[in-house]
Tab-separated table of C-alpha atoms in Angstrom:
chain	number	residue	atom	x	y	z
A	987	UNK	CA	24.747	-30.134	18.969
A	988	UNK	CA	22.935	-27.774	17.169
A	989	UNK	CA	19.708	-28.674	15.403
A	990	UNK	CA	20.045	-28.117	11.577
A	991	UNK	CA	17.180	-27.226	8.973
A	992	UNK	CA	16.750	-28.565	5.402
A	993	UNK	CA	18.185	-25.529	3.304
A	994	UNK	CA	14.968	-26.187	1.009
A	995	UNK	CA	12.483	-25.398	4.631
A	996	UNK	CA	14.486	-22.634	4.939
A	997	UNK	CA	13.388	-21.433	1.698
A	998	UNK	CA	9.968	-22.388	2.365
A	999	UNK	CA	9.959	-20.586	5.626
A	1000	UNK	CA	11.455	-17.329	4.476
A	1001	UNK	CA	8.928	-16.823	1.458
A	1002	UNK	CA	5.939	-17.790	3.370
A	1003	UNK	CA	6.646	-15.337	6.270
A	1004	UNK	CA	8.003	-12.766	3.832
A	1005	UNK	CA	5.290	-12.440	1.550
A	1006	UNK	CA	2.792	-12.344	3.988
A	1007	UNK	CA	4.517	-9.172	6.006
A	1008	UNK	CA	4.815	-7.901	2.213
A	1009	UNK	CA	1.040	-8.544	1.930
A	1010	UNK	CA	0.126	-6.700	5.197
A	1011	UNK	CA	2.602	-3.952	5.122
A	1012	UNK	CA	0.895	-3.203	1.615
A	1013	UNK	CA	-2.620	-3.108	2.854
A	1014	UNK	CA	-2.617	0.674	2.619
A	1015	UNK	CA	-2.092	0.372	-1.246
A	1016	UNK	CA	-5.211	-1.686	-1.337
A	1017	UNK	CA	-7.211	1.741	-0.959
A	1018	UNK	CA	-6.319	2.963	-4.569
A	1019	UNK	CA	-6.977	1.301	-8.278
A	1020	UNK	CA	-4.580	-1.694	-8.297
A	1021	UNK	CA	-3.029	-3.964	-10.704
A	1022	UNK	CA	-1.272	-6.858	-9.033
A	1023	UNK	CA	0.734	-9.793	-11.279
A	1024	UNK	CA	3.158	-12.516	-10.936
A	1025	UNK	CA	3.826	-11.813	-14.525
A	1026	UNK	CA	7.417	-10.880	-14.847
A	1027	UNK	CA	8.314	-8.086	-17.062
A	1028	UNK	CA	11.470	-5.743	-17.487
A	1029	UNK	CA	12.095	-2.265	-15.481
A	1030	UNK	CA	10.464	-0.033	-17.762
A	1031	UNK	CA	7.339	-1.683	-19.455
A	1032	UNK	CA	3.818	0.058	-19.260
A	1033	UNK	CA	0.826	-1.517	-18.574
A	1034	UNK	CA	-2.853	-0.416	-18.791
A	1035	UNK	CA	-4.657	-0.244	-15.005
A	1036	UNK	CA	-8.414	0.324	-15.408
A	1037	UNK	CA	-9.478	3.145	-12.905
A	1038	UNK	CA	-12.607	1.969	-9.964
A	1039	UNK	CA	-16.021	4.189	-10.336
A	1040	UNK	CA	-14.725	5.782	-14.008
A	1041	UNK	CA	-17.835	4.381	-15.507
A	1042	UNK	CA	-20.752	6.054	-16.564
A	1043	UNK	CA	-24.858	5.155	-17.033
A	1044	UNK	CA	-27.507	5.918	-19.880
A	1045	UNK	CA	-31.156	5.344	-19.682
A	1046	UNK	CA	-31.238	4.585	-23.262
A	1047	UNK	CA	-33.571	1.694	-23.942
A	1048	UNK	CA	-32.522	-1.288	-26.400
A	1049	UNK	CA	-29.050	0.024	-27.035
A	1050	UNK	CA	-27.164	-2.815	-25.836
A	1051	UNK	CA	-24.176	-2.185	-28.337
A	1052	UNK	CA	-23.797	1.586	-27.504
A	1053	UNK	CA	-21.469	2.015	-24.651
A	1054	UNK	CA	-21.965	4.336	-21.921
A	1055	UNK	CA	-18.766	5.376	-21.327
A	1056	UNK	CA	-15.171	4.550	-21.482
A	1057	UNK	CA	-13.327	2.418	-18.736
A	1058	UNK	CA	-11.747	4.739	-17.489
A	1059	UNK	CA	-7.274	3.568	-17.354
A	1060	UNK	CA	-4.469	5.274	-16.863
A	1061	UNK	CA	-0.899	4.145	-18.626
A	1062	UNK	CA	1.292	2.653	-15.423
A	1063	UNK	CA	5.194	2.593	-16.333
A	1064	UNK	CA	7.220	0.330	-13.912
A	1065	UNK	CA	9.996	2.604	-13.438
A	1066	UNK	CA	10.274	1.903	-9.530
A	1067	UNK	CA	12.186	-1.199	-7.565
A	1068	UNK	CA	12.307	-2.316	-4.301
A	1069	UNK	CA	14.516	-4.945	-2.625
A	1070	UNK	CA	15.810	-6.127	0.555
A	1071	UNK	CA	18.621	-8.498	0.992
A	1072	UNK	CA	20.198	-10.220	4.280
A	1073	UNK	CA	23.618	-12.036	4.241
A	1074	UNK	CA	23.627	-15.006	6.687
A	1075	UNK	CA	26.994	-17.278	7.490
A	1076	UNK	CA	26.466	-20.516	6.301
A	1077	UNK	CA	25.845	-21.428	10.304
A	1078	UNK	CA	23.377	-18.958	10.716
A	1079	UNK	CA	21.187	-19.701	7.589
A	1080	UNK	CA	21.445	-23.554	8.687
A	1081	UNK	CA	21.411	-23.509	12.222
A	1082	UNK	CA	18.447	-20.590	12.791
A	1083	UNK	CA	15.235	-21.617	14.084
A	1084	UNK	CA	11.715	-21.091	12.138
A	1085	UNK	CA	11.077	-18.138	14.918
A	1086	UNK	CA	14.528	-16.583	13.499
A	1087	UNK	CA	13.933	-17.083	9.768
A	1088	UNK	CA	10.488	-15.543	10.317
A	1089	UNK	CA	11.875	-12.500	11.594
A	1090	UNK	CA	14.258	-11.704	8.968
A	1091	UNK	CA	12.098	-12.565	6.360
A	1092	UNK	CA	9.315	-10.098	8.096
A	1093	UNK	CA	11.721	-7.736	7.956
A	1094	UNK	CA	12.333	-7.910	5.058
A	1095	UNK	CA	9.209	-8.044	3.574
A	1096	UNK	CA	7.885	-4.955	5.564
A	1097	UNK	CA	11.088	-2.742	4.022
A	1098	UNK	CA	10.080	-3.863	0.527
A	1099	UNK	CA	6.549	-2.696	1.040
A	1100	UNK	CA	7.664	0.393	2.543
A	1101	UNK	CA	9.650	1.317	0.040
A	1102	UNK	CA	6.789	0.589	-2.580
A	1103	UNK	CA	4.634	2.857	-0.891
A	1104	UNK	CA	7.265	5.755	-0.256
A	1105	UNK	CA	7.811	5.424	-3.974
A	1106	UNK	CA	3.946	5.720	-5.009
A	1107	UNK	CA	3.579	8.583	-2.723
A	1108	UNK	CA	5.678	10.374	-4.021
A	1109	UNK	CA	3.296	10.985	-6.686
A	1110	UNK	CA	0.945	12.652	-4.228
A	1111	UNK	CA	1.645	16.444	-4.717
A	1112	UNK	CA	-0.351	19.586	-5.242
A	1113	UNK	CA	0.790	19.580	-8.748
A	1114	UNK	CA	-0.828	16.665	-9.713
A	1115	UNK	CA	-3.969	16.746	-6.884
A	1116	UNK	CA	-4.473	21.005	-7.044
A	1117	UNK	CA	-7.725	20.825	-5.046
A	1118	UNK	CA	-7.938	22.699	-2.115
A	1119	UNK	CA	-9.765	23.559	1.491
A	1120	UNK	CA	-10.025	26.684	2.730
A	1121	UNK	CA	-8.957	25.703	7.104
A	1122	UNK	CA	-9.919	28.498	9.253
A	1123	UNK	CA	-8.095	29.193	12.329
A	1124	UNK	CA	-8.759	27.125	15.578
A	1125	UNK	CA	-10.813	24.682	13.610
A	1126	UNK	CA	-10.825	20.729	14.811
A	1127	UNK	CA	-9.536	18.102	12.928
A	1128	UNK	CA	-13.181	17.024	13.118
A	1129	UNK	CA	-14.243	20.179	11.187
A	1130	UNK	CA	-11.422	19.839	8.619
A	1131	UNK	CA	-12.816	16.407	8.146
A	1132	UNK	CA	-16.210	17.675	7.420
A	1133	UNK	CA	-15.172	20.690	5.101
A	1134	UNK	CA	-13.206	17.888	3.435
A	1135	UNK	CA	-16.338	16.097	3.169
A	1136	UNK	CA	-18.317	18.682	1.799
A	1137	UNK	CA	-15.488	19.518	-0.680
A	1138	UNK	CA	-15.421	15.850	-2.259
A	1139	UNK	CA	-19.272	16.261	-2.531
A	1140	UNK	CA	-18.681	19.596	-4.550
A	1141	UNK	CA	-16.436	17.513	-6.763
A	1142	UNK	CA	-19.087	14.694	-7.071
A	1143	UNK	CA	-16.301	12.002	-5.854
A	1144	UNK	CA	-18.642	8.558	-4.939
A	1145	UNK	CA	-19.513	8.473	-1.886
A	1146	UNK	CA	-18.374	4.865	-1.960
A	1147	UNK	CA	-15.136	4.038	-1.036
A	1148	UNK	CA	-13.662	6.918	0.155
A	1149	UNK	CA	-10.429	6.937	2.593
A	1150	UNK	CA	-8.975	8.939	4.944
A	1151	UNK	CA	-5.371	8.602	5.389
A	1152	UNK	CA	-4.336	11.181	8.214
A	1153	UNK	CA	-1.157	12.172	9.390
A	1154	UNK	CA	-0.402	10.495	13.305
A	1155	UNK	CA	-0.853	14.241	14.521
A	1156	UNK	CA	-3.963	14.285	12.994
A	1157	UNK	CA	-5.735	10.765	13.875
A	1158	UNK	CA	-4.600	11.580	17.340
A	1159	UNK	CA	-6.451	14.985	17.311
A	1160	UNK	CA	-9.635	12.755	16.292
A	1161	UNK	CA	-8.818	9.972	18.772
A	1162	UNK	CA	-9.063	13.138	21.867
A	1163	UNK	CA	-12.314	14.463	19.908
A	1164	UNK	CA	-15.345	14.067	22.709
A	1165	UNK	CA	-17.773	13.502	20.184
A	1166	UNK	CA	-15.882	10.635	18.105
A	1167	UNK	CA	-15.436	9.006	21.657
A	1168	UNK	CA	-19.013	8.825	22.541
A	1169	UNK	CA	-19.874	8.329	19.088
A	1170	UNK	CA	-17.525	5.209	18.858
A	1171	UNK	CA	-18.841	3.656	22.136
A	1172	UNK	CA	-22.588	4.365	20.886
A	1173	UNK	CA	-22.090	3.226	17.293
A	1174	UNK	CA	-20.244	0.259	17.695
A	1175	UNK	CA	-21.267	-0.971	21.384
A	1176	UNK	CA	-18.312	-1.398	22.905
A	1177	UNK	CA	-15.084	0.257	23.646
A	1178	UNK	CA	-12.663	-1.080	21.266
A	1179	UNK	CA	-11.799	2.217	20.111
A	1180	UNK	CA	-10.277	3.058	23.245
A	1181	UNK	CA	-8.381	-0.115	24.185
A	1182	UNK	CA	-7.371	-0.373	20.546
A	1183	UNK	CA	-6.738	3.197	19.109
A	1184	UNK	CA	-9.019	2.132	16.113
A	1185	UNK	CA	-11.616	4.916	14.207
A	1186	UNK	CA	-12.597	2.093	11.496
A	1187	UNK	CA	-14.895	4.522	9.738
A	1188	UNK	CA	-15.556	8.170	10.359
A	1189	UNK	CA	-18.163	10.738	8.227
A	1190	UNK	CA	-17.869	8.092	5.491
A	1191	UNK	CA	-14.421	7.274	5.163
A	1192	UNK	CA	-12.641	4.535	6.247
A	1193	UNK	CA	-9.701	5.765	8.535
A	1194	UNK	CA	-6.333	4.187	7.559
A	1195	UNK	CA	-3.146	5.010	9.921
A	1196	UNK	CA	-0.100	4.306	8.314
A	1197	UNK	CA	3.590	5.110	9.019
A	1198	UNK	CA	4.385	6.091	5.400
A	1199	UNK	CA	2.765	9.522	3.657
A	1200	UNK	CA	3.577	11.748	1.035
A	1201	UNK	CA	6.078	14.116	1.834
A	1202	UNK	CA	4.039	16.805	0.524
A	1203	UNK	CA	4.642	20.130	2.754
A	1204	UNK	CA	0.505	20.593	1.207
A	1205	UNK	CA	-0.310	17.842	3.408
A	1206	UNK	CA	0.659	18.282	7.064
A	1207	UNK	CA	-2.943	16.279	8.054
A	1208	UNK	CA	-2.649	13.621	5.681
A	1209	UNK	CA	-5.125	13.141	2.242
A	1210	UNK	CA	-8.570	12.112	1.570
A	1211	UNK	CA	-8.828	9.595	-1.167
A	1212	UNK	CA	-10.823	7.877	-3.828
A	1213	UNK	CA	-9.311	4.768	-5.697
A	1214	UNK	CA	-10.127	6.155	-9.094
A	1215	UNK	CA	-7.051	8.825	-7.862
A	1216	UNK	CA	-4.007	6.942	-8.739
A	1217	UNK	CA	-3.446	3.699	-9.933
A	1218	UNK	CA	-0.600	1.077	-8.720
A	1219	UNK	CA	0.704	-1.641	-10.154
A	1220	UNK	CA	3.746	-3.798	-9.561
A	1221	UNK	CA	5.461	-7.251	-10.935
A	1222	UNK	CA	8.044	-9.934	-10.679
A	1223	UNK	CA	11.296	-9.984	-11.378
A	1224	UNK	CA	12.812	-12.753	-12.721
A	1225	UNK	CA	16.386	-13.638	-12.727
A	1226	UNK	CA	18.176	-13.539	-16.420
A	1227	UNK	CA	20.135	-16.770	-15.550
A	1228	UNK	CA	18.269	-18.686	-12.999
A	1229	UNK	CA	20.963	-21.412	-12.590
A	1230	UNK	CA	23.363	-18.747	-10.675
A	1231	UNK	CA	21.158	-19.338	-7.532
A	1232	UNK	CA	20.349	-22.043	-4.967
A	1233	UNK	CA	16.748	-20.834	-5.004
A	1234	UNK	CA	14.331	-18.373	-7.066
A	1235	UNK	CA	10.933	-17.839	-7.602
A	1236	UNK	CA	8.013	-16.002	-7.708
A	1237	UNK	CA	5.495	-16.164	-4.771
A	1238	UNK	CA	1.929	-14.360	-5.119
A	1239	UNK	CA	-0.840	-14.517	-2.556
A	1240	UNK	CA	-3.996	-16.454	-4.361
A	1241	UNK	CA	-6.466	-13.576	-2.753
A	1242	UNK	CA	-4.974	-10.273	-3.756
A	1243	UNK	CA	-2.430	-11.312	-6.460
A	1244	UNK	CA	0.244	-9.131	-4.429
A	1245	UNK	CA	3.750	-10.881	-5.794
A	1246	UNK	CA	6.994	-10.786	-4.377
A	1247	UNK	CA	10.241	-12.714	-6.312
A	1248	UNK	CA	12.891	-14.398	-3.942
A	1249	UNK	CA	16.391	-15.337	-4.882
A	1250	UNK	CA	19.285	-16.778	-2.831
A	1251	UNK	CA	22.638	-16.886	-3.807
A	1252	UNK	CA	25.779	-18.438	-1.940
A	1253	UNK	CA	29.022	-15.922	-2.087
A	1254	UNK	CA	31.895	-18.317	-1.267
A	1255	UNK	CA	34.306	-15.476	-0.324
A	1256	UNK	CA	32.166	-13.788	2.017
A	1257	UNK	CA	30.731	-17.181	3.118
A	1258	UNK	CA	27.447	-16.188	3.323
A	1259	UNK	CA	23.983	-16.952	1.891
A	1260	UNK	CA	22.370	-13.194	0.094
A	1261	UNK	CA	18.566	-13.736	0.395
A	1262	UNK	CA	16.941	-11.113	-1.532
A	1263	UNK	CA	13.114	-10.000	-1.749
A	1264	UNK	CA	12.481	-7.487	-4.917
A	1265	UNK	CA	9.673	-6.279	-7.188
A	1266	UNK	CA	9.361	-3.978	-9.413
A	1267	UNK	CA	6.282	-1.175	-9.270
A	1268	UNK	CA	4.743	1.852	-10.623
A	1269	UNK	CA	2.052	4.440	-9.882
A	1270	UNK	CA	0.362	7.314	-11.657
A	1271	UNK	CA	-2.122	9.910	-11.396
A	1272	UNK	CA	-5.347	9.177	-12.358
A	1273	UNK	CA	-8.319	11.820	-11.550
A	1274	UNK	CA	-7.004	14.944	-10.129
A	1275	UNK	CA	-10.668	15.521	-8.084
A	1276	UNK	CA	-10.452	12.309	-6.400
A	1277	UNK	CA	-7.825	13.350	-4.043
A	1278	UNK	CA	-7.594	16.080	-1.464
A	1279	UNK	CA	-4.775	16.952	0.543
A	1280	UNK	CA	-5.329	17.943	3.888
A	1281	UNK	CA	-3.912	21.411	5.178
A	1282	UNK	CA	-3.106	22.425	8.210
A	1283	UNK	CA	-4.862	24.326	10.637
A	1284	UNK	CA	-4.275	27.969	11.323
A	1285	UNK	CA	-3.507	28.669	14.841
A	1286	UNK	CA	-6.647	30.689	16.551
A	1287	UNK	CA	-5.968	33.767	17.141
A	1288	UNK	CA	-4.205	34.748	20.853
A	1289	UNK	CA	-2.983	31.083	21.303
């Protein structure tokens, strides 16, 4: 006879596993200025998210009431959703074991993250981040890095907190690179880099590989970043009449604040329980010099 779960576990089990592939899958987010709430608002509402490194220093003595600067914060409208549902027979939402319920809830969680970042992305363009570097033919990607480099110094980004987000072609070119090999086996006294595939930090930027980027043609090698860039935020949704489900509610991780809502519904014709993960989210452009998209390389000449 099959073994049966307490519908309530299920729950339980579902958000747990789901918010924490939501969390992870959303790491790459992380990397810009964020603004992460449980507090539910309506698709559409505008919030304030304060930019990192906009502020400025004075060596004014004895002026304690004179600010030095304005917090720098860009006007965030929520305009973007993401959701994921699964339908499960009544059988299969009862009967599945913790191991199976973890894996569609990890599912789903990932697809709502991806879909957050795909949508935030989209904001990356050369119309809104017009700085440029001038490749020259049969360059490495470890040159482009460094004329990258220099070109953030040029436009006085901090040197703190800079990213690297490179297209796969391009992390792979650095992975062959001779000198980040030897470099990585000098620097950090072992050879995780090549069991693992991992650069964690390269000419000051940490190295983040992720399967989503902007679709930006102006990008072909990925983007350097700075958080003061673009600015993210994203909140609950709530149900308008929470009585029409078995189970809803908001779940938020206590470290970053990263919330997901849940709902589950039973459809009696279809005989099936809906679960559905869903937030709602919005990005925009903060300073234009903090980003640099990464071109791509000229072919040398004869090859």
């Amino acid at each position: 006879m099959p073994t049966t779960i307490d519908t309530k576990l299920n729950d339980d089990i579902i958000v747990s596993k789901g918010l924490n592939a939501f969390k992870n899958s959303l790491a790459p987010l992380g990397k810009f200025s964020t603004d992460y709430s449980k507090e539910a608002v309506n698709k559409g509402a505008s919030l304030k998210v304060p930019l990192i490194g906009s502020l400025t220093a004075s060596d004014e003595e004895n002026a304690y009431e004179k600010e030095t600067g304005t917090l720098g914060a860009v006007e965030v409208v929520l305009n973007g959703y993401a959701k994921a549902t699964v339908g499960l027979t009544d059988r299969q939402f009862m009967e599945s074991s913790a191991a199976s319920l973890n894996i569609f809830a990890g599912q789903m969680g990932a697809a709502v993250a991806t879909k957050v970042i795909e949508g935030v992305f989209a904001k990356i363009t050369k119309a809104n981040y017009p700085a440029t570097l001038a490749a020259t033919a049969g360059m490495t990607m470890m040159q482009l890095l460094t004329l990258a480099r220099a070109k953030f110094g040029e436009l006085k980004v901090p040197l703190t907190n800079r990213v690297y987000f490179p297209s796969p072609s391009a992390y792979t070119a650095l992975a062959e690179d001779s000198a980040v090999q030897v470099a990585s086996a000098l620097a950090y006294g072992g050879t995780e880099y090549v069991r693992d595939g991992v650069i964690p930090r390269l000419l000051g930027f940490d190295l983040v590989e992720s399967t989503v980027l902007p679709a930006s043609s102006a990008a072909p090698n990925g983007f350097i970043v700075h958080p003061a860039a673009l600015a993210v935020a994203t909140r609950a949704v709530v149900p308008s009449d929470p009585k029409g489900y078995l189970d809803q509610r908001t779940v938020t991780d206590p470290d970053t604040g990263i919330t997901m809502s849940y709902r589950r519904h039973y459809a009696s014709g279809a005989g099936k329980h809906f679960l559905t993960f869903e937030c709602y989210y919005g990005a925009a452009v903060g300073l234009k010099d903090a980003l640099v998209l990464m071109p791509a390389i000229p072919a040398a000449s004869g090859s």
